[in-house]
PDB file of C-alpha atoms in Angstrom:
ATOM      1  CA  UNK A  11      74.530 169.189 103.675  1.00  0.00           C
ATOM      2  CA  UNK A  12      75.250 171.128 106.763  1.00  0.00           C
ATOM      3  CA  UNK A  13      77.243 172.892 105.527  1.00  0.00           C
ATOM      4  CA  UNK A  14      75.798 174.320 102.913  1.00  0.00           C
ATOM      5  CA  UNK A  15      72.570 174.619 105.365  1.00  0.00           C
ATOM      6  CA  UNK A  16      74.837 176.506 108.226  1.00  0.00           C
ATOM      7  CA  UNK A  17      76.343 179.370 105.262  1.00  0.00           C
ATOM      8  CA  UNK A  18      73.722 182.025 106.821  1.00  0.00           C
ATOM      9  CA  UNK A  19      74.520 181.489 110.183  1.00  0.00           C
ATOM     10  CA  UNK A  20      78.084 183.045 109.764  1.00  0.00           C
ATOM     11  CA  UNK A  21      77.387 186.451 112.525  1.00  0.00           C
ATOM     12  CA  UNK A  22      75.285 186.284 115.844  1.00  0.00           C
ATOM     13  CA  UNK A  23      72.140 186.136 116.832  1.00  0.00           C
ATOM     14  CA  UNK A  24      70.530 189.732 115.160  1.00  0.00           C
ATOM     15  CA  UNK A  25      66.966 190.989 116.206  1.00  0.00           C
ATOM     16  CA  UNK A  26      65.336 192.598 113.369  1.00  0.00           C
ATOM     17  CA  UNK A  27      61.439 191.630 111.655  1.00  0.00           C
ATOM     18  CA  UNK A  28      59.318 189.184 109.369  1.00  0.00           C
ATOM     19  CA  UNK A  29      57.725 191.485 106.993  1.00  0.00           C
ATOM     20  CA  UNK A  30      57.012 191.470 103.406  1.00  0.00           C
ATOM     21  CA  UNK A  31      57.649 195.137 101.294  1.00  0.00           C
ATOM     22  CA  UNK A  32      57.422 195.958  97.465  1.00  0.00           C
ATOM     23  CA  UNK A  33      60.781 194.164  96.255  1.00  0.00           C
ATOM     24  CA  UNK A  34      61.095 191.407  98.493  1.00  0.00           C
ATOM     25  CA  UNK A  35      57.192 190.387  98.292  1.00  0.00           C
ATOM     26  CA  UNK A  36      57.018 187.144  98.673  1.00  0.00           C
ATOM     27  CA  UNK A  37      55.281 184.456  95.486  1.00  0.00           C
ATOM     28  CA  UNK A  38      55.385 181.316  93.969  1.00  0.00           C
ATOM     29  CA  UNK A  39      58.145 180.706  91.277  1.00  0.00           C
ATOM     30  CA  UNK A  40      58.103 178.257  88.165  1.00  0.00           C
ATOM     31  CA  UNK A  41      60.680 175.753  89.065  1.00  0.00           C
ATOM     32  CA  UNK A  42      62.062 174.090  84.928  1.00  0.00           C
ATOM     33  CA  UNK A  43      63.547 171.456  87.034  1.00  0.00           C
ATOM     34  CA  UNK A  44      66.407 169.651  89.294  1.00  0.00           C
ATOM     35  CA  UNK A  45      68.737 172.302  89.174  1.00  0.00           C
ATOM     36  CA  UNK A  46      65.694 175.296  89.758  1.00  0.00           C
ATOM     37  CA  UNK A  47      64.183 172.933  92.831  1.00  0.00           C
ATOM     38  CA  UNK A  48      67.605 172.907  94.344  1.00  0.00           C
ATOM     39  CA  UNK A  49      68.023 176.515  94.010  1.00  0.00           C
ATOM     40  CA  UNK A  50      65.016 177.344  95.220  1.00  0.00           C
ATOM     41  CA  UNK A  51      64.840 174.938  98.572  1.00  0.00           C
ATOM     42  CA  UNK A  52      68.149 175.393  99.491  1.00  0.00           C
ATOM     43  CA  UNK A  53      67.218 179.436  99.766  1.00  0.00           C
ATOM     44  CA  UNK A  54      63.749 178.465 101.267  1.00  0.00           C
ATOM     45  CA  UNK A  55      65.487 176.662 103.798  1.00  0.00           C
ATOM     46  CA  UNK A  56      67.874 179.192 104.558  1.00  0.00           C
ATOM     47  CA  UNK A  57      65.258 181.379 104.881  1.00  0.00           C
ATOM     48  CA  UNK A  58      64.008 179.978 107.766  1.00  0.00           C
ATOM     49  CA  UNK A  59      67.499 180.096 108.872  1.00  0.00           C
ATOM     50  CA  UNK A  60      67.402 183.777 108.925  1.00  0.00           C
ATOM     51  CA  UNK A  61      64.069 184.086 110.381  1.00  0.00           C
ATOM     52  CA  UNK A  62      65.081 181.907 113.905  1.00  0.00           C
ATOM     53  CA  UNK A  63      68.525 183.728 114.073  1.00  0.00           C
ATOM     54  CA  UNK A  64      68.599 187.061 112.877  1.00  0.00           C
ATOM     55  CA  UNK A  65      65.262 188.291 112.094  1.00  0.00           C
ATOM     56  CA  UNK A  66      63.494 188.238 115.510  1.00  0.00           C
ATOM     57  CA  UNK A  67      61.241 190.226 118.280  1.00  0.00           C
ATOM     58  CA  UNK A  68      60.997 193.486 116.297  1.00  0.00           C
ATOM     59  CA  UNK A  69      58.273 195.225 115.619  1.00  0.00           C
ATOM     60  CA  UNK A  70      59.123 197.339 112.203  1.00  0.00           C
ATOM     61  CA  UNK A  71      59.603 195.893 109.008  1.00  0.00           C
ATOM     62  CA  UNK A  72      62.780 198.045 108.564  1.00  0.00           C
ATOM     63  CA  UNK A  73      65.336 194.578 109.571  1.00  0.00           C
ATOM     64  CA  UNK A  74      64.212 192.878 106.833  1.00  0.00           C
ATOM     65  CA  UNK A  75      64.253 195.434 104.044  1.00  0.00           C
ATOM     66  CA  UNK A  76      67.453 196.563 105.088  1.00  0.00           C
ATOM     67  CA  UNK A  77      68.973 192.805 105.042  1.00  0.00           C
ATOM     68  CA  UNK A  78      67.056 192.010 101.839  1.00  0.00           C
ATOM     69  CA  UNK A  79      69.166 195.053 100.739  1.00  0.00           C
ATOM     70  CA  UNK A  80      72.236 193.741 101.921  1.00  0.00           C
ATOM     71  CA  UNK A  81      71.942 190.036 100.244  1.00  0.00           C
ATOM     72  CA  UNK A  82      71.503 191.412  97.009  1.00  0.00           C
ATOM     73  CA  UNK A  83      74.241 193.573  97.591  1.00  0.00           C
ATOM     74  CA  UNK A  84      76.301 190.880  98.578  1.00  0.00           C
ATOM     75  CA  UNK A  85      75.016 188.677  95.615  1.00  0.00           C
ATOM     76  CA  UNK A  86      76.603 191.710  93.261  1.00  0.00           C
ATOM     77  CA  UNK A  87      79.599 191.694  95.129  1.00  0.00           C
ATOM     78  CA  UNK A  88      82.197 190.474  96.915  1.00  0.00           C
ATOM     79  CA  UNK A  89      82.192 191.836 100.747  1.00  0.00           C
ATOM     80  CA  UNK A  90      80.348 194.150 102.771  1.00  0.00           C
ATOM     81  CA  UNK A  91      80.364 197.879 103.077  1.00  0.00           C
ATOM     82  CA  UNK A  92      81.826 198.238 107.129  1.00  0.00           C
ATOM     83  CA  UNK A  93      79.677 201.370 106.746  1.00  0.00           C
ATOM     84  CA  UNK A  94      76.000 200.237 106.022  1.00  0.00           C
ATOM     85  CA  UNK A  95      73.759 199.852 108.464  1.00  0.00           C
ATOM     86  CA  UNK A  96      73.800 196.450 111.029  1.00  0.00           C
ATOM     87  CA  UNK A  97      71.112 194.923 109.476  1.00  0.00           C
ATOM     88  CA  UNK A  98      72.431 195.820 105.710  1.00  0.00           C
ATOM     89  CA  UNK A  99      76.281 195.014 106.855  1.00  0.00           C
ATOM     90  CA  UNK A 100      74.884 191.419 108.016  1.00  0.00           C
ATOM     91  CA  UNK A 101      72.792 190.998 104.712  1.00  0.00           C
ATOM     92  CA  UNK A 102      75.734 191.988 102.336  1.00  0.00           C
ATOM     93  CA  UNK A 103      77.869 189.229 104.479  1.00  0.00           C
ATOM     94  CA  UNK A 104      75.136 186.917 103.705  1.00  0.00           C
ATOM     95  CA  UNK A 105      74.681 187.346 100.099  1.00  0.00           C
ATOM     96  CA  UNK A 106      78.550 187.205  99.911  1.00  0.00           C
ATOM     97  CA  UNK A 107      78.398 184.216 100.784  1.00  0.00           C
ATOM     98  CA  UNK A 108      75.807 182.610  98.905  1.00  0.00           C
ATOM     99  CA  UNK A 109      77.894 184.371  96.285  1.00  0.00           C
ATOM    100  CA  UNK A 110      80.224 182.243  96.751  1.00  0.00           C
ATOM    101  CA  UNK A 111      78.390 179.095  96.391  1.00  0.00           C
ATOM    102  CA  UNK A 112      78.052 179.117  92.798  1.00  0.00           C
ATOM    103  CA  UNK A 113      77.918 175.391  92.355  1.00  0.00           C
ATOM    104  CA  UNK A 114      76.499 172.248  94.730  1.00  0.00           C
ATOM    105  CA  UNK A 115      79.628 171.027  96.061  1.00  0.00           C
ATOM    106  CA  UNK A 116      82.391 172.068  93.657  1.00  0.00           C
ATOM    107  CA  UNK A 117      80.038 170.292  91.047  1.00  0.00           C
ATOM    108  CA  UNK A 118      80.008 172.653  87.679  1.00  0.00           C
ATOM    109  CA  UNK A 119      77.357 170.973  86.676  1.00  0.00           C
ATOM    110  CA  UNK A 120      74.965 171.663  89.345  1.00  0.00           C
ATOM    111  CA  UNK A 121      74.823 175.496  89.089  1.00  0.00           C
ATOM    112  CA  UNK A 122      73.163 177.753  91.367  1.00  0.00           C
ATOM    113  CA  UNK A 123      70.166 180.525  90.349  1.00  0.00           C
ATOM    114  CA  UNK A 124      70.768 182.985  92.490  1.00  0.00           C
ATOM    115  CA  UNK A 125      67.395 184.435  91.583  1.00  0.00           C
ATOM    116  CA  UNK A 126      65.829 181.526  92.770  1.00  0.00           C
ATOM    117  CA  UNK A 127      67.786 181.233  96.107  1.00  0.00           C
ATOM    118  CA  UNK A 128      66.982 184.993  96.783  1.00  0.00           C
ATOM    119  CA  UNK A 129      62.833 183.913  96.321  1.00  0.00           C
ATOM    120  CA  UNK A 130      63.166 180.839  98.254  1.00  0.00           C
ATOM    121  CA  UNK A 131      64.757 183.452 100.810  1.00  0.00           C
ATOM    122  CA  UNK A 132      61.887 185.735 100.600  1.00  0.00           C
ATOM    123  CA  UNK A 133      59.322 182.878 100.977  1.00  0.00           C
ATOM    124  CA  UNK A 134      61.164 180.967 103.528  1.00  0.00           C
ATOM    125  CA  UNK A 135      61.706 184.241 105.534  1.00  0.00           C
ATOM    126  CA  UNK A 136      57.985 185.245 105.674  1.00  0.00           C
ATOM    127  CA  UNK A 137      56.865 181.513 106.090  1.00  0.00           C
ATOM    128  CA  UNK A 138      55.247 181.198 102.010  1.00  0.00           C
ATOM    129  CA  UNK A 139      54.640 178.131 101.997  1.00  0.00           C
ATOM    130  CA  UNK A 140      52.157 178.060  98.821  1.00  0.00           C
ATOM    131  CA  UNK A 141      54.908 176.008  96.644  1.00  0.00           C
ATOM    132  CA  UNK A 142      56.582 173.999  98.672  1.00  0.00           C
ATOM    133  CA  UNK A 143      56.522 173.703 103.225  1.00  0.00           C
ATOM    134  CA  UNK A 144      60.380 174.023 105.161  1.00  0.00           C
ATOM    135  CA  UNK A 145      60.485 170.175 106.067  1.00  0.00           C
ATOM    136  CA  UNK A 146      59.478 169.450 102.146  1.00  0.00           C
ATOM    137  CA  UNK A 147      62.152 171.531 101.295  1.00  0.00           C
ATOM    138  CA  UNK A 148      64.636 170.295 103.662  1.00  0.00           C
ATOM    139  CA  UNK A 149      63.772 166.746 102.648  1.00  0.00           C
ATOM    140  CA  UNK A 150      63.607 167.215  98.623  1.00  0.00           C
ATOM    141  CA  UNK A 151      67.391 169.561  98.731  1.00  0.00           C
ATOM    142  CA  UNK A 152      68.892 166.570 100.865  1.00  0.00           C
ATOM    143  CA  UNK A 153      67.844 163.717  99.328  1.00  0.00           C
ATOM    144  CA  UNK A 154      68.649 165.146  95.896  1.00  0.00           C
ATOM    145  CA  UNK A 155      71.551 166.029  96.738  1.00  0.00           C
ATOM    146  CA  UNK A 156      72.341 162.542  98.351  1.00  0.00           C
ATOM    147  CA  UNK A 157      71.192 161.279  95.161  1.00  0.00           C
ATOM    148  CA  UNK A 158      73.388 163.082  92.958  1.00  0.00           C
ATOM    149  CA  UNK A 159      76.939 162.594  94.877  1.00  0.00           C
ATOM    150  CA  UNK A 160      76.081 158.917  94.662  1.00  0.00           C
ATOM    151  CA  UNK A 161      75.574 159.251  90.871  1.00  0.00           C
ATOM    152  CA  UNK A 162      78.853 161.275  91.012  1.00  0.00           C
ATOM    153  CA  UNK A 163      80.858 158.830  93.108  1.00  0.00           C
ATOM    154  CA  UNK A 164      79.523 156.209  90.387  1.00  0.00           C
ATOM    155  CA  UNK A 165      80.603 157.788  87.603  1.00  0.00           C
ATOM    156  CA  UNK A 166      84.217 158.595  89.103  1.00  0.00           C
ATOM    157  CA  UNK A 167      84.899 155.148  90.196  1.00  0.00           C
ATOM    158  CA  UNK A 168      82.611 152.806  88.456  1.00  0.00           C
ATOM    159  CA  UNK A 169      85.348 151.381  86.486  1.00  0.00           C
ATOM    160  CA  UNK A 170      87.307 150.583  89.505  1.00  0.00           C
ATOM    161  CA  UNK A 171      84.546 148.887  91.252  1.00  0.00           C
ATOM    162  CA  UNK A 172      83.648 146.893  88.086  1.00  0.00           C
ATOM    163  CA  UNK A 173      87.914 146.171  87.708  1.00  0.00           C
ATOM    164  CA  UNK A 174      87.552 144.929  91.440  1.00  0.00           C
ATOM    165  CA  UNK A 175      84.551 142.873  90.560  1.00  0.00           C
ATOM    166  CA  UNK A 176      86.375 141.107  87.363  1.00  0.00           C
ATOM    167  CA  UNK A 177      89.564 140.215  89.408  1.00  0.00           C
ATOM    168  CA  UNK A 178      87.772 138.757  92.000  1.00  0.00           C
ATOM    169  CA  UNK A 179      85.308 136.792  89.950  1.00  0.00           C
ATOM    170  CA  UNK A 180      88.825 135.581  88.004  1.00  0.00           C
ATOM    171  CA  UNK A 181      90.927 134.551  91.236  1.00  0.00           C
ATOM    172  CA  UNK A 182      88.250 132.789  92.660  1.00  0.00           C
ATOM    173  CA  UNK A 183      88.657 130.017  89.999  1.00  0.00           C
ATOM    174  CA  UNK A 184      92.429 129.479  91.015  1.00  0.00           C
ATOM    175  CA  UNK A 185      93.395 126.635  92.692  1.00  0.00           C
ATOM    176  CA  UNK A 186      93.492 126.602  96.408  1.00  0.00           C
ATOM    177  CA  UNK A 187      91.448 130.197  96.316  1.00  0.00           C
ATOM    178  CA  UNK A 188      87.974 129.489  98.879  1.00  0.00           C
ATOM    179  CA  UNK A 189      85.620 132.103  98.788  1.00  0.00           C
ATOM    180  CA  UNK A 190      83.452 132.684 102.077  1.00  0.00           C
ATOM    181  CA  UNK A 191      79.628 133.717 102.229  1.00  0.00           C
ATOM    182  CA  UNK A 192      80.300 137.252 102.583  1.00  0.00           C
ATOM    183  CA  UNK A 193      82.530 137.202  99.348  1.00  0.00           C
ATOM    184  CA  UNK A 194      85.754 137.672 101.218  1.00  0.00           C
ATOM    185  CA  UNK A 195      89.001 135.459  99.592  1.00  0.00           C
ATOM    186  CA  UNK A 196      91.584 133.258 101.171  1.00  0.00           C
ATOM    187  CA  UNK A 197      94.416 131.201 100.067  1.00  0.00           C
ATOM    188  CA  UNK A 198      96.492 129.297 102.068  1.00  0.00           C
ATOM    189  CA  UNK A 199     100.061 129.222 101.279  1.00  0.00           C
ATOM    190  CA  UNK A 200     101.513 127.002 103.883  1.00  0.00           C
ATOM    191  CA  UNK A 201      99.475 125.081 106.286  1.00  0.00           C
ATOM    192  CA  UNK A 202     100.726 125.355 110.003  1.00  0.00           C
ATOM    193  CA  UNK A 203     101.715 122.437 111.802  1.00  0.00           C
ATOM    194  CA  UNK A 204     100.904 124.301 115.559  1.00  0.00           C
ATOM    195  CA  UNK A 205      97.702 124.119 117.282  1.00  0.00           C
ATOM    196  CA  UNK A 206      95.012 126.321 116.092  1.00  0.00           C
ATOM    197  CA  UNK A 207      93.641 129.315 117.887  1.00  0.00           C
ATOM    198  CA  UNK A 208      89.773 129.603 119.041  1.00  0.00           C
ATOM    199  CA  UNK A 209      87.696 132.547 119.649  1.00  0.00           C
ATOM    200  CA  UNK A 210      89.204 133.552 123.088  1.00  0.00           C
ATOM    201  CA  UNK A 211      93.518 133.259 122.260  1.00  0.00           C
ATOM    202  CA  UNK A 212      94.673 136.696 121.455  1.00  0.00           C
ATOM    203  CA  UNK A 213      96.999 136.171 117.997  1.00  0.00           C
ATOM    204  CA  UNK A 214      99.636 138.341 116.562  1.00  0.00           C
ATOM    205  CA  UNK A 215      99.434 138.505 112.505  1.00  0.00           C
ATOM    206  CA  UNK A 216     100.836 140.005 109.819  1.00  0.00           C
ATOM    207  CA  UNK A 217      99.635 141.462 106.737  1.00  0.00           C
ATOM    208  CA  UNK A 218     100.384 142.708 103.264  1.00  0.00           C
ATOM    209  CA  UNK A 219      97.377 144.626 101.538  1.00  0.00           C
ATOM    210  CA  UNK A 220      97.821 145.330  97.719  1.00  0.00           C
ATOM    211  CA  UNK A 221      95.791 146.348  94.859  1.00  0.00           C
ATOM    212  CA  UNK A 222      94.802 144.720  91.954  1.00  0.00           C
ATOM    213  CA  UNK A 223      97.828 146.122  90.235  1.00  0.00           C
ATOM    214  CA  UNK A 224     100.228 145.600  92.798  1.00  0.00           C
ATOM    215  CA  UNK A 225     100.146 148.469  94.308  1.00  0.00           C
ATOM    216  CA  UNK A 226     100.977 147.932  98.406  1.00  0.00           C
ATOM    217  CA  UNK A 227      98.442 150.483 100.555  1.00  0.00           C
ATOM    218  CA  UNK A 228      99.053 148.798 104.178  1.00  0.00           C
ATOM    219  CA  UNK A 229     101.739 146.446 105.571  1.00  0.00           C
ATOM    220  CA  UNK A 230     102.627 145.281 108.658  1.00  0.00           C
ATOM    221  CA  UNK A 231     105.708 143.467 106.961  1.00  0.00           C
ATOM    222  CA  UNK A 232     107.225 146.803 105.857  1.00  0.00           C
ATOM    223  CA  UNK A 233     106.806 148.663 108.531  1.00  0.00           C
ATOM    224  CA  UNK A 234     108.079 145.665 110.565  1.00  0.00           C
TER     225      UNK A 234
END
């Protein structure tokens, strides 16, 4: 999440104003679902973002047009003009950037509405909070978005989880296999004859750490 949540904080701290002009007025905007609320939080959030860094302590409304300017530049685009003004420059950088982000997390099937970041921007900017508060906003893009990498992660390795599950479920009915409360699995191979070691002996051990296929990932053995 951060740092999706840091992408407008990419120049210094910029003094310009809050203010609301024909264009960049800010509303309420129907939402059709996941994908729209995600849009539209994660550029409400931003919003206030730009407020607390770059859009302080001045007392026109010219900052804000001129950055509003600049993001939908940048959201046309792919830099900024070194020539347009320092509030339009730092705009165009911005909207570059979210330009950039045209899916949640190299997901193609979480795709970005620009027009929907670029209200949340608006209404996060000028503190329109008629739809839907900062902290609600905050809270619904990162829980969602928690939410759907854990679906993702499922999906990508649910098999191997469930191939894990199955193998251990199988070894544990072989002979001499004990399985211990927390699931783990031990078999010993040759009993020691020397004296066994309690909680305060320091041990030396080695291991050899395998996949279900055979496959070595760690060994102490092998690297000797």
């Amino acid at each position: 999440m951060k740092r999706i949540f840091n992408i407008l904080t990419i120049a210094g701290l910029l003094i310009f104003t809050v203010s609301s002009c024909t264009g960049y007025k800010e509303k309420t905007v129907k939402l059709g679902g996941e994908l729209d609320s995600l849009s539209y939080s994660f550029g409400f959030v931003n919003g206030k973002i730009v407020r607390d860094y770059h859009l302080q302590n001045d007392s026109s409304k010219n900052g804000f047009e001129d950055l509003m300017r600049g993001i939908d530049e940048g959201l046309k685009s792919d830099g900024a003009n070194p020539e347009t003004a320092q509030a339009e420059e730092m705009g165009t950088k911005i909207g570059s950037q979210l330009r950039s982000t045209e899916d949640f997390y190299g997901d193609s099937t979480l795709t970005v509405d620009f027009a929907l970041i670029r209200q949340g921007l608006i209404n996060g900017i000028n503190k329109f909070e008629d739809q839907m508060t900062t902290d609600a906003a905050g809270q619904y893009f990162n829980a969602t978005m928690e939410l759907l990498m854990k679906k993702r992660m499922e999906a990508q390795h649910g098999s191997n989880k469930k191939a894990g599950e199955d193998f251990l479920a199988e070894n544990a009915k072989r002979e001499g296999v004990t399985t211990t409360a927390s699931g783990l699995q031990y078999e010993v191979i040759t009993m020691g004859k020397g004296a066994k070691p309690v909680e305060t002996d320091r041990v030396k051990v080695h291991y050899h750490g395998t996949l279900i296929d055979g496959t070595v990932f760690d060994s102490s053995v092998q690297r000797g």
